[in-house]
CSV table of C-alpha atoms in Angstrom, one decimal:
chain,number,residue,atom,x,y,z
A,1,MET,CA,-0.9,-23.9,51.2
A,2,ARG,CA,1.0,-20.7,50.3
A,3,ARG,CA,3.7,-22.7,48.6
A,4,LEU,CA,1.1,-24.7,46.6
A,5,PHE,CA,-0.5,-21.4,45.6
A,6,LEU,CA,2.8,-19.9,44.4
A,7,LEU,CA,3.6,-23.1,42.5
A,8,VAL,CA,0.2,-23.1,40.7
A,9,LEU,CA,0.7,-19.4,39.9
A,10,SER,CA,4.2,-19.9,38.6
A,11,LEU,CA,3.1,-22.8,36.4
A,12,GLY,CA,0.2,-20.7,35.1
A,13,LEU,CA,2.5,-17.8,34.2
A,14,LEU,CA,5.0,-20.2,32.7
A,15,ALA,CA,2.2,-21.7,30.5
A,16,LEU,CA,1.2,-18.2,29.3
A,17,ASP,CA,4.8,-17.3,28.5
A,18,VAL,CA,5.3,-20.6,26.6
A,19,GLN,CA,2.1,-19.9,24.7
A,20,ALA,CA,3.2,-16.4,23.8
A,21,GLN,CA,6.6,-17.7,22.7
A,22,SER,CA,5.1,-20.5,20.6
A,23,PHE,CA,3.3,-18.1,18.2
A,24,PRO,CA,3.3,-19.0,15.3
A,25,THR,CA,2.8,-22.7,15.3
A,26,LYS,CA,1.5,-23.0,11.8
A,27,PRO,CA,1.7,-21.1,8.5
A,28,ILE,CA,0.4,-17.5,8.3
A,29,ARG,CA,-1.9,-16.4,5.5
A,30,LEU,CA,-1.1,-13.0,4.1
A,31,VAL,CA,-3.9,-11.5,2.0
A,32,ILE,CA,-3.0,-9.0,-0.7
A,33,PRO,CA,-6.2,-7.5,-2.1
A,34,TYR,CA,-4.7,-7.1,-5.6
A,35,GLN,CA,-3.6,-9.3,-8.5
A,36,PRO,CA,0.1,-10.4,-8.6
A,37,GLY,CA,2.6,-8.0,-10.2
A,38,GLY,CA,1.5,-4.7,-8.8
A,39,GLY,CA,3.4,-2.5,-6.3
A,40,THR,CA,1.9,-4.2,-3.2
A,41,ASP,CA,2.7,-7.6,-4.5
A,42,ILE,CA,6.2,-6.7,-5.5
A,43,LEU,CA,6.9,-5.1,-2.1
A,44,LEU,CA,5.7,-8.1,-0.1
A,45,ARG,CA,7.4,-10.7,-2.2
A,46,ALA,CA,10.7,-8.8,-1.6
A,47,ILE,CA,10.1,-8.9,2.2
A,48,VAL,CA,8.2,-12.2,2.9
A,49,PRO,CA,11.1,-14.6,2.3
A,50,GLU,CA,13.2,-12.9,5.0
A,51,VAL,CA,10.3,-12.8,7.4
A,52,THR,CA,9.6,-16.5,6.8
A,53,ARG,CA,13.3,-17.3,7.4
A,54,THR,CA,13.4,-15.7,10.9
A,55,LEU,CA,9.9,-16.5,11.9
A,56,GLY,CA,10.3,-20.2,11.4
A,57,GLN,CA,6.9,-20.5,9.8
A,58,GLN,CA,5.8,-20.0,6.2
A,59,ILE,CA,3.9,-16.9,5.2
A,60,VAL,CA,1.6,-17.8,2.4
A,61,ILE,CA,0.7,-14.9,0.1
A,62,ASP,CA,-2.9,-15.0,-1.1
A,63,ASN,CA,-3.9,-12.5,-3.8
A,64,LYS,CA,-7.6,-11.6,-3.6
A,65,PRO,CA,-8.3,-8.7,-5.9
A,66,GLY,CA,-11.6,-7.0,-6.4
A,67,GLY,CA,-13.9,-4.1,-5.3
A,68,ALA,CA,-11.2,-1.4,-4.8
A,69,SER,CA,-9.3,-3.8,-2.5
A,70,ILE,CA,-12.5,-4.2,-0.4
A,71,VAL,CA,-12.9,-7.9,-1.2
A,72,GLY,CA,-9.5,-9.0,0.2
A,73,THR,CA,-9.7,-6.6,3.1
A,74,GLN,CA,-13.1,-7.9,4.1
A,75,MET,CA,-11.7,-11.5,4.3
A,76,VAL,CA,-9.2,-10.4,6.8
A,77,VAL,CA,-11.7,-8.3,8.8
A,78,ASP,CA,-13.9,-11.4,9.0
A,79,ALA,CA,-11.0,-13.8,10.0
A,80,ALA,CA,-10.3,-15.0,13.4
A,81,PRO,CA,-8.2,-12.5,15.3
A,82,ASP,CA,-5.4,-14.9,16.1
A,83,GLY,CA,-2.6,-13.6,14.0
A,84,TYR,CA,-2.8,-16.3,11.4
A,85,THR,CA,-4.6,-14.2,8.8
A,86,ILE,CA,-3.2,-10.8,8.1
A,87,LEU,CA,-3.5,-8.1,5.4
A,88,ALA,CA,-0.9,-6.2,3.3
A,89,THR,CA,-2.3,-3.3,1.3
A,90,ASP,CA,-1.6,0.1,0.0
A,91,SER,CA,-3.3,3.5,0.4
A,92,ALA,CA,-6.7,2.2,-0.7
A,93,LEU,CA,-7.2,1.3,2.9
A,94,LEU,CA,-6.6,5.0,3.8
A,95,VAL,CA,-8.9,6.5,1.2
A,96,ASN,CA,-11.8,4.1,1.0
A,97,PRO,CA,-13.5,5.4,4.2
A,98,GLY,CA,-13.7,8.9,2.6
A,99,LEU,CA,-14.7,7.5,-0.8
A,100,PHE,CA,-17.3,5.0,0.2
A,101,LYS,CA,-18.4,6.3,3.6
A,102,SER,CA,-21.5,4.4,4.7
A,103,LYS,CA,-21.2,2.0,1.8
A,104,LEU,CA,-18.0,0.5,3.1
A,105,PRO,CA,-18.9,-2.9,4.6
A,106,TYR,CA,-16.6,-2.5,7.6
A,107,ASP,CA,-15.3,0.2,9.9
A,108,THR,CA,-11.6,0.4,9.0
A,109,LEU,CA,-10.4,2.0,12.2
A,110,LYS,CA,-12.5,-0.4,14.4
A,111,LYS,CA,-11.9,-3.6,12.6
A,112,LEU,CA,-8.2,-3.5,11.8
A,113,THR,CA,-5.1,-2.8,13.9
A,114,GLY,CA,-1.6,-2.0,12.6
A,115,ILE,CA,1.4,-4.4,12.6
A,116,THR,CA,3.8,-2.1,10.9
A,117,MET,CA,3.8,0.5,8.1
A,118,LEU,CA,6.2,-1.0,5.7
A,119,ALA,CA,7.0,1.9,3.3
A,120,ASN,CA,5.8,4.8,1.2
A,121,GLY,CA,6.6,5.9,-2.3
A,122,PRO,CA,5.8,8.5,-4.9
A,123,VAL,CA,3.3,7.9,-7.7
A,124,PRO,CA,4.6,8.8,-11.2
A,125,LEU,CA,2.4,9.9,-14.1
A,126,LEU,CA,3.2,7.6,-17.0
A,127,LEU,CA,2.5,8.2,-20.7
A,128,HIS,CA,2.4,5.9,-23.6
A,129,PRO,CA,5.0,7.1,-26.2
A,130,SER,CA,2.2,7.7,-28.7
A,131,VAL,CA,0.8,10.6,-26.6
A,132,PRO,CA,2.0,13.8,-28.3
A,133,ALA,CA,3.2,15.5,-25.0
A,134,SER,CA,6.8,15.7,-23.9
A,135,ASP,CA,6.1,17.2,-20.4
A,136,LEU,CA,3.4,18.0,-18.0
A,137,ARG,CA,2.6,21.4,-19.5
A,138,SER,CA,2.1,20.1,-23.0
A,139,LEU,CA,0.0,17.2,-21.6
A,140,ILE,CA,-2.3,19.6,-19.8
A,141,ALA,CA,-2.6,21.7,-23.0
A,142,LEU,CA,-3.5,18.6,-25.0
A,143,ALA,CA,-6.1,17.5,-22.5
A,144,LYS,CA,-7.7,21.0,-22.5
A,145,ALA,CA,-7.7,21.0,-26.3
A,146,LYS,CA,-9.4,17.5,-26.5
A,147,PRO,CA,-11.6,17.2,-23.3
A,148,GLY,CA,-12.8,13.7,-22.5
A,149,THR,CA,-10.7,12.0,-25.1
A,150,LEU,CA,-7.6,11.1,-23.0
A,151,ASN,CA,-7.9,8.3,-20.4
A,152,PHE,CA,-5.8,7.2,-17.4
A,153,ALA,CA,-5.5,3.8,-15.9
A,154,SER,CA,-5.0,2.9,-12.2
A,155,GLY,CA,-4.8,-0.2,-10.1
A,156,GLY,CA,-8.4,0.2,-9.0
A,157,ASN,CA,-11.1,2.6,-7.7
A,158,GLY,CA,-9.9,4.2,-4.5
A,159,SER,CA,-6.2,3.4,-5.0
A,160,ALA,CA,-3.6,6.1,-4.5
A,161,PRO,CA,-3.0,6.3,-8.3
A,162,HIS,CA,-6.7,6.8,-8.8
A,163,LEU,CA,-6.8,9.6,-6.2
A,164,ALA,CA,-3.7,11.1,-7.8
A,165,GLY,CA,-5.5,11.2,-11.2
A,166,GLU,CA,-8.6,12.8,-9.6
A,167,LEU,CA,-6.5,15.4,-7.9
A,168,PHE,CA,-4.7,16.0,-11.3
A,169,LYS,CA,-8.0,16.5,-13.0
A,170,LEU,CA,-9.3,18.9,-10.3
A,171,VAL,CA,-6.1,21.0,-10.0
A,172,ALA,CA,-5.3,21.2,-13.7
A,173,GLY,CA,-9.0,21.8,-14.7
A,174,ILE,CA,-9.0,19.0,-17.3
A,175,ASP,CA,-11.4,16.3,-18.4
A,176,ILE,CA,-9.7,12.9,-18.6
A,177,VAL,CA,-11.4,9.6,-18.1
A,178,HIS,CA,-10.5,7.1,-15.4
A,179,VAL,CA,-10.1,3.4,-16.4
A,180,PRO,CA,-9.9,1.2,-13.2
A,181,TYR,CA,-8.2,-2.2,-13.3
A,182,LYS,CA,-8.1,-5.0,-10.7
A,183,GLY,CA,-4.5,-4.2,-9.8
A,184,THR,CA,-1.6,-2.4,-11.3
A,185,ALA,CA,-0.3,-5.2,-13.5
A,186,PRO,CA,-3.2,-5.4,-15.9
A,187,GLY,CA,-3.5,-1.6,-16.2
A,188,LEU,CA,0.2,-1.4,-16.9
A,189,ASN,CA,0.0,-4.1,-19.6
A,190,ASP,CA,-2.7,-2.1,-21.4
A,191,LEU,CA,-0.7,1.1,-21.1
A,192,LEU,CA,2.3,-0.6,-22.6
A,193,ALA,CA,0.0,-1.9,-25.4
A,194,GLY,CA,-1.4,1.6,-26.0
A,195,ALA,CA,-4.9,0.7,-25.0
A,196,VAL,CA,-4.9,3.5,-22.5
A,197,GLN,CA,-2.9,6.8,-22.8
A,198,MET,CA,-1.6,7.4,-19.3
A,199,MET,CA,-1.5,5.9,-15.9
A,200,PHE,CA,-0.6,6.8,-12.3
A,201,GLY,CA,1.4,3.8,-11.3
A,202,GLY,CA,4.3,2.8,-9.0
A,203,ILE,CA,8.0,3.1,-9.5
A,204,SER,CA,8.5,-0.5,-8.6
A,205,SER,CA,6.4,-1.8,-11.5
A,206,SER,CA,7.1,0.9,-14.1
A,207,ARG,CA,10.8,2.0,-13.7
A,208,GLN,CA,12.2,-0.7,-16.1
A,209,PHE,CA,9.8,0.4,-18.8
A,210,VAL,CA,10.6,4.1,-18.4
A,211,GLU,CA,14.3,3.3,-18.6
A,212,ALA,CA,13.7,1.2,-21.7
A,213,GLY,CA,11.8,4.1,-23.4
A,214,LYS,CA,8.6,2.1,-23.5
A,215,LEU,CA,6.9,4.6,-21.2
A,216,ARG,CA,7.4,8.3,-20.4
A,217,ALA,CA,7.3,9.6,-16.8
A,218,VAL,CA,6.4,13.3,-16.8
A,219,ALA,CA,5.8,14.0,-13.1
A,220,LEU,CA,5.8,12.5,-9.6
A,221,SER,CA,3.0,12.9,-7.2
A,222,ALA,CA,5.3,13.5,-4.2
A,223,THR,CA,6.9,16.2,-2.1
A,224,LYS,CA,10.4,15.4,-3.4
A,225,ARG,CA,12.1,13.7,-6.3
A,226,SER,CA,12.8,10.0,-6.2
A,227,GLU,CA,16.4,8.8,-5.9
A,228,VAL,CA,15.8,6.2,-8.5
A,229,MET,CA,14.0,8.5,-10.9
A,230,PRO,CA,16.0,11.7,-10.3
A,231,THR,CA,15.3,13.3,-13.7
A,232,VAL,CA,11.5,13.2,-13.2
A,233,PRO,CA,10.2,16.4,-11.6
A,234,THR,CA,7.5,16.5,-8.9
A,235,PHE,CA,4.2,18.0,-10.0
A,236,GLU,CA,5.0,21.2,-8.3
A,237,GLU,CA,8.4,21.4,-10.0
A,238,ALA,CA,6.6,20.8,-13.3
A,239,GLY,CA,4.3,23.8,-12.6
A,240,LEU,CA,1.3,22.3,-10.9
A,241,LYS,CA,0.8,22.5,-7.2
A,242,GLY,CA,-1.5,20.4,-5.1
A,243,VAL,CA,-1.1,16.9,-6.7
A,244,ASN,CA,0.5,15.0,-3.8
A,245,ALA,CA,-0.8,11.5,-3.4
A,246,GLU,CA,2.1,9.4,-2.2
A,247,SER,CA,1.2,5.7,-1.6
A,248,TYR,CA,1.7,3.9,1.7
A,249,TRP,CA,2.0,0.2,2.3
A,250,GLY,CA,1.2,-1.5,5.6
A,251,VAL,CA,0.5,-4.8,7.3
A,252,TYR,CA,-2.6,-5.2,9.4
A,253,ALA,CA,-4.4,-7.8,11.6
A,254,PRO,CA,-8.0,-8.1,12.7
A,255,THR,CA,-8.8,-6.1,15.8
A,256,GLY,CA,-8.6,-8.3,18.8
A,257,THR,CA,-5.5,-10.1,17.7
A,258,PRO,CA,-3.4,-10.9,20.9
A,259,PRO,CA,-0.7,-8.2,21.6
A,260,GLU,CA,1.8,-11.0,21.8
A,261,ALA,CA,1.1,-12.1,18.2
A,262,LEU,CA,1.2,-8.5,17.0
A,263,GLU,CA,4.6,-8.0,18.7
A,264,VAL,CA,6.0,-11.2,17.1
A,265,LEU,CA,4.8,-10.2,13.7
A,266,ASN,CA,6.1,-6.7,14.1
A,267,GLU,CA,9.5,-7.9,15.3
A,268,HIS,CA,10.0,-10.1,12.2
A,269,PHE,CA,8.7,-7.7,9.6
A,270,VAL,CA,10.8,-4.8,11.0
A,271,ARG,CA,13.8,-7.1,11.2
A,272,ALA,CA,13.4,-8.0,7.5
A,273,LEU,CA,13.1,-4.3,6.6
A,274,LYS,CA,16.4,-3.7,8.3
A,275,GLU,CA,18.3,-6.4,6.4
A,276,PRO,CA,20.8,-4.7,4.1
A,277,LYS,CA,19.8,-6.8,1.1
A,278,VAL,CA,16.2,-6.0,1.6
A,279,ILE,CA,16.9,-2.3,2.1
A,280,HIS,CA,18.9,-2.2,-1.2
A,281,GLN,CA,16.2,-4.1,-3.1
A,282,LEU,CA,13.4,-1.8,-1.9
A,283,LYS,CA,15.3,1.4,-2.5
A,284,GLU,CA,16.0,0.2,-6.1
A,285,LEU,CA,12.3,-0.3,-6.5
A,286,GLY,CA,11.6,3.2,-5.3
A,287,PHE,CA,10.2,2.4,-1.8
A,288,GLU,CA,11.0,4.5,1.3
A,289,ILE,CA,11.2,2.2,4.3
A,290,ILE,CA,9.2,3.2,7.5
A,291,ALA,CA,9.0,0.1,9.8
A,292,ASN,CA,7.3,1.4,12.9
A,293,THR,CA,5.6,-0.2,16.0
A,294,PRO,CA,2.0,-1.6,16.1
A,295,ALA,CA,1.0,1.4,18.3
A,296,ASP,CA,2.6,4.0,16.0
A,297,HIS,CA,1.2,2.3,12.9
A,298,THR,CA,-2.3,2.2,14.3
A,299,ALA,CA,-2.1,5.9,15.2
A,300,GLN,CA,-0.7,6.7,11.8
A,301,LEU,CA,-3.6,4.8,10.2
A,302,ALA,CA,-6.1,6.9,12.0
A,303,ARG,CA,-4.3,10.1,11.1
A,304,LEU,CA,-3.9,9.3,7.4
A,305,VAL,CA,-7.6,8.2,7.1
A,306,ALA,CA,-8.6,11.5,8.6
A,307,GLU,CA,-6.4,13.4,6.2
A,308,TRP,CA,-7.6,11.6,3.1
A,309,THR,CA,-11.2,11.9,4.1
A,310,GLU,CA,-10.8,15.7,4.4
A,311,ILE,CA,-9.0,15.9,1.0
A,312,ILE,CA,-11.7,13.8,-0.7
A,313,GLY,CA,-14.4,15.9,0.9
A,314,LYS,CA,-12.9,19.2,-0.1
A,315,ALA,CA,-12.1,18.1,-3.6
A,316,GLY,CA,-15.6,16.6,-4.1
A,317,ILE,CA,-14.1,13.3,-5.4
A,318,LYS,CA,-16.7,10.7,-5.9
A,319,MET,CA,-16.6,7.1,-7.0
A,320,GLU,CA,-17.8,6.4,-10.6
């Protein structure tokens, strides 16, 4: 009888082990809550091919823009917690709880768990060449001389670029108008066309236009200069303290996803982020790689949400 019991137990454990090792057995849907072409999309499209190669299953990117990233995020929150529907997003996930409070249709910290924080990066303030300002000081002077006439684009309400703009308005004491877009790409296109005067964007999507002289970068919302934009000063270096709104990009799963699935996904995303060719590509795009564990990422998520909620409350930032 004892031998039979041990045999059944061994077979059961073996079945569990095989089940854990078999994930994934089908393609994984990766929801990006923005249109193609923005910083989040650029980052994930640089990483996903390597993850797919080592994982052995295809990761299908599904762009679902809308509602300050809430539309796409809600789809993942409502998905089965089995590891086959995951989310990749930026700092909108961190700031939305403070911006929307009770209006947010899900509890971010209760409904999502971290897979890994992929990277972070500074947010440059970009000007169209037609704006008669050569640096941050002259831009602030222009905005004060013509209140309410200058506008700034962002990738959407609640995005890190939006928050950077609101902090800029508050700290500089200026009146500029926010123009939200459903992702960085359409906002950047309008900036290049001169339909909007300035934008808080991402290095990954704007660097080529700055280097070509089609846009002017006057300051970085960051604690230090970027290696790929070394001539662009931080806001503090340019004479204005308190405008620090670096963006973070992470991958998340619905709460309740089996730990085994989280570990497999983390292993392959982190492995991709350590590939020399991926490291080189991301650094050239202005990203600083993080690549932490699910536990560290989930703790980091809670900390950053708390920090942003405090900043938003103190600054009195409200959605339009």
